[in-house]
C-alpha positions as semicolon CSV with decimal commas, in nm:
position;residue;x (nm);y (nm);z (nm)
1;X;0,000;0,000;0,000
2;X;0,133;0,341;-0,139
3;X;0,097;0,632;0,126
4;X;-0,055;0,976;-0,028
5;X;0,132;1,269;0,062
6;X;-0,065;1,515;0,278
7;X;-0,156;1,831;0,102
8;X;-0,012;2,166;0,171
9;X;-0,102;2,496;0,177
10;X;0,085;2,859;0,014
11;X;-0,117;3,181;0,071
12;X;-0,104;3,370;-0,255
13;X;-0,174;3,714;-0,282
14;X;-0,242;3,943;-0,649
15;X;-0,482;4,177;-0,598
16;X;-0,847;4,126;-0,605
17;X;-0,919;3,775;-0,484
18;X;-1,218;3,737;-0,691
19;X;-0,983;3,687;-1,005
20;X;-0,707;3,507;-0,847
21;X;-0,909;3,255;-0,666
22;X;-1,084;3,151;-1,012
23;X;-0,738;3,147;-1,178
24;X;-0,598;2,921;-0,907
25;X;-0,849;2,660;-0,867
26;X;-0,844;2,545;-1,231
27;X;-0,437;2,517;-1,166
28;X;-0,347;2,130;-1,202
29;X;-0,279;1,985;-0,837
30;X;-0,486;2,273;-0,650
31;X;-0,703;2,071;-0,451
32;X;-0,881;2,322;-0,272
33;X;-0,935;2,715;-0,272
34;X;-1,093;2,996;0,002
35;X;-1,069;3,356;-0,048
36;X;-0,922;3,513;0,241
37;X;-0,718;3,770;0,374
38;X;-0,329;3,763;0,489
39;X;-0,064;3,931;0,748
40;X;-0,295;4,182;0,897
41;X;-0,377;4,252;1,273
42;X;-0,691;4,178;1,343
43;X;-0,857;3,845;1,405
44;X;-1,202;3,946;1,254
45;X;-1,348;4,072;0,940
46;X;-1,528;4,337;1,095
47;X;-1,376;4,721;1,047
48;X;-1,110;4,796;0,836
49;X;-0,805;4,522;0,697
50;X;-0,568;4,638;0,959
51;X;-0,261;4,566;0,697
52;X;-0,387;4,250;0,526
53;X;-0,363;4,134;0,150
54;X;-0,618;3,957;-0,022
55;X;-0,524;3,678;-0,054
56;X;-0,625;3,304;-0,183
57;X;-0,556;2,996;0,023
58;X;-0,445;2,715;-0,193
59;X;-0,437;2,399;-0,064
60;X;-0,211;2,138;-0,334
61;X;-0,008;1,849;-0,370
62;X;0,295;1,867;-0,349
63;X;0,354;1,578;-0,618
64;X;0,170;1,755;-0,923
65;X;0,277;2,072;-0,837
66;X;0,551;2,277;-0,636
67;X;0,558;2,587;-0,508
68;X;0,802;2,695;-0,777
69;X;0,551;2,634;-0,988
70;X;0,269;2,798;-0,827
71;X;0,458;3,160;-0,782
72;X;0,531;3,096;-1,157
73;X;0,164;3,085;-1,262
74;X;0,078;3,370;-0,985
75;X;0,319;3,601;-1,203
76;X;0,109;3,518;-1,504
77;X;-0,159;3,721;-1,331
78;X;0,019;4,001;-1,148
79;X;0,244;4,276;-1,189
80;X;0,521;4,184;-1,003
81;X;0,650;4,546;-1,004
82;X;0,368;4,729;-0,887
83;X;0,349;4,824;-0,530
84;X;-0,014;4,819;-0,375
85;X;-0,189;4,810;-0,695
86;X;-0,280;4,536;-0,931
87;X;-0,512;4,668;-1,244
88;X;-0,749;4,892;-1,116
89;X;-0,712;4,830;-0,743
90;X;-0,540;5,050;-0,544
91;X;-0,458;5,016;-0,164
92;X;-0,255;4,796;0,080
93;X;-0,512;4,518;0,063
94;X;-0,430;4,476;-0,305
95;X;-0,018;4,411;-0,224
96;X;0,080;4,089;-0,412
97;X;0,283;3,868;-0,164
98;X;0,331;3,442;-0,087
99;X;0,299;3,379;0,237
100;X;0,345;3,049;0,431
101;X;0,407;2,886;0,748
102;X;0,657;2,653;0,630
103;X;0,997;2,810;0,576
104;X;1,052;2,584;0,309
105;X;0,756;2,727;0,065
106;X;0,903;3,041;0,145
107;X;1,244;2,891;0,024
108;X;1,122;2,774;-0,276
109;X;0,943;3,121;-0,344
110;X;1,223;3,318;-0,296
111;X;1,453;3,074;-0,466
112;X;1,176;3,117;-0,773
113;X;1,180;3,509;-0,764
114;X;1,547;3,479;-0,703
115;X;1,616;3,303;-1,029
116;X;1,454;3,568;-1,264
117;X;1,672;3,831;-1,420
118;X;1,448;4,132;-1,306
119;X;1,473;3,971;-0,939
120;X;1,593;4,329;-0,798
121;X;1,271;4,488;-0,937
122;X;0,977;4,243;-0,827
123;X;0,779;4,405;-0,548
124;X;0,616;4,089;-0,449
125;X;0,659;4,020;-0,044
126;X;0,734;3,633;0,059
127;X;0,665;3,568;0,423
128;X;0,567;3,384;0,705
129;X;0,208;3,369;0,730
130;X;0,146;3,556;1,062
131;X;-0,243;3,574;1,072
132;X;-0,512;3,443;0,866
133;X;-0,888;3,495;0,808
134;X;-1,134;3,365;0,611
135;X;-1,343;3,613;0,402
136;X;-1,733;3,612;0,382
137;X;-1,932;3,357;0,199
138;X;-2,002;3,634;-0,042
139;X;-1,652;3,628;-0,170
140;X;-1,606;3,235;-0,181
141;X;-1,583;3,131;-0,563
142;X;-1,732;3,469;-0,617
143;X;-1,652;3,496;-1,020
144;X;-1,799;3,129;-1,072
145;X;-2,153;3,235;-0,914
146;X;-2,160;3,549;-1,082
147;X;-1,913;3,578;-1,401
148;X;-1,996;3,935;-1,500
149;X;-1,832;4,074;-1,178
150;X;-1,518;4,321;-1,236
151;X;-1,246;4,144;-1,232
152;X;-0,894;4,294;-1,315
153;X;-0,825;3,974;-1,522
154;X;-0,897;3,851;-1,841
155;X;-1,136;3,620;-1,939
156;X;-0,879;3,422;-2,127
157;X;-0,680;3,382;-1,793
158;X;-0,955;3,228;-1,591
159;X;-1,005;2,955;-1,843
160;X;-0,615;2,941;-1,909
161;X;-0,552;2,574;-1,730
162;X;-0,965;2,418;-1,703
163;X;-0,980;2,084;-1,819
């Protein structure tokens, strides 16, 4: 009997997490998706975002897809040079960043960033995951219930990878 590895989880942040939780959940060895929100102070949703990103949890395995590979196909949707602003959403809460509580995604992150000749210019943040919450029902799978929200990503995008 074969064991399956456990999944893990990476915390990927690129603006609006309408768009980036439909382009992540049709990535091959994403398991599992929830819009949330990352690396803020609070423990609630109520108020402001006291400093978090939007931000997708993605839950994958590990043996269809690395991390490596996951920051790759978040850069697909992102400008990685742009500081607090990705399309038309501007603010803090629209920071791109990969967060984790493993030090070894973060690694691997850095490692990917690392690796690119524009390294020195990429604005995205990689760190620990400090503090988590989920976000409303209202935003779970939001573009899939209703397809004609705004979304700072093309159409084209969202299909990119569905089977």
């Amino acid at each position: 009997m074969t064991s399956v590895p456990p999944n893990e989880e990476l915390y990927l942040a690129g603006g609006c997490l309408w768009g980036v939780q439909a382009f992540v959940a049709t990535l091959p060895g994403v398991t599992f998706t929830e819009a949330g929100r990352a690396n803020g102070t609070s423990h609630t949703l109520d108020g402001e975002y006291d400093g978090y990103a939007e931000c997708v949890r993605t839950r994958f395995d590990p043996a269809v897809v690395s991390v490596g590979a996951l920051v790759a196909h978040l850069f697909e949707i992102i400008d990685p040079y742009s500081v607090n602003r990705q399309g038309p959403d501007v603010g803090e809460k629209y920071r791109t960043g990969v967060y984790s509580d493993r030090p070894e995604h973060l690694d691997q992150a850095r490692a990917f960033i690392g690796a690119r000749a524009d390294a020195d210019r990429i604005a995205v943040e990689v760190l620990p995951l400090t503090n988590y919450v989920r976000s409303a029902d209202e935003h779970q799978d939001r573009l899939a219930r209703y397809p004609e929200s705004a979304c700072h990503l093309p159409q084209e995008l969202l299909t990119k990878y569905r089977g």
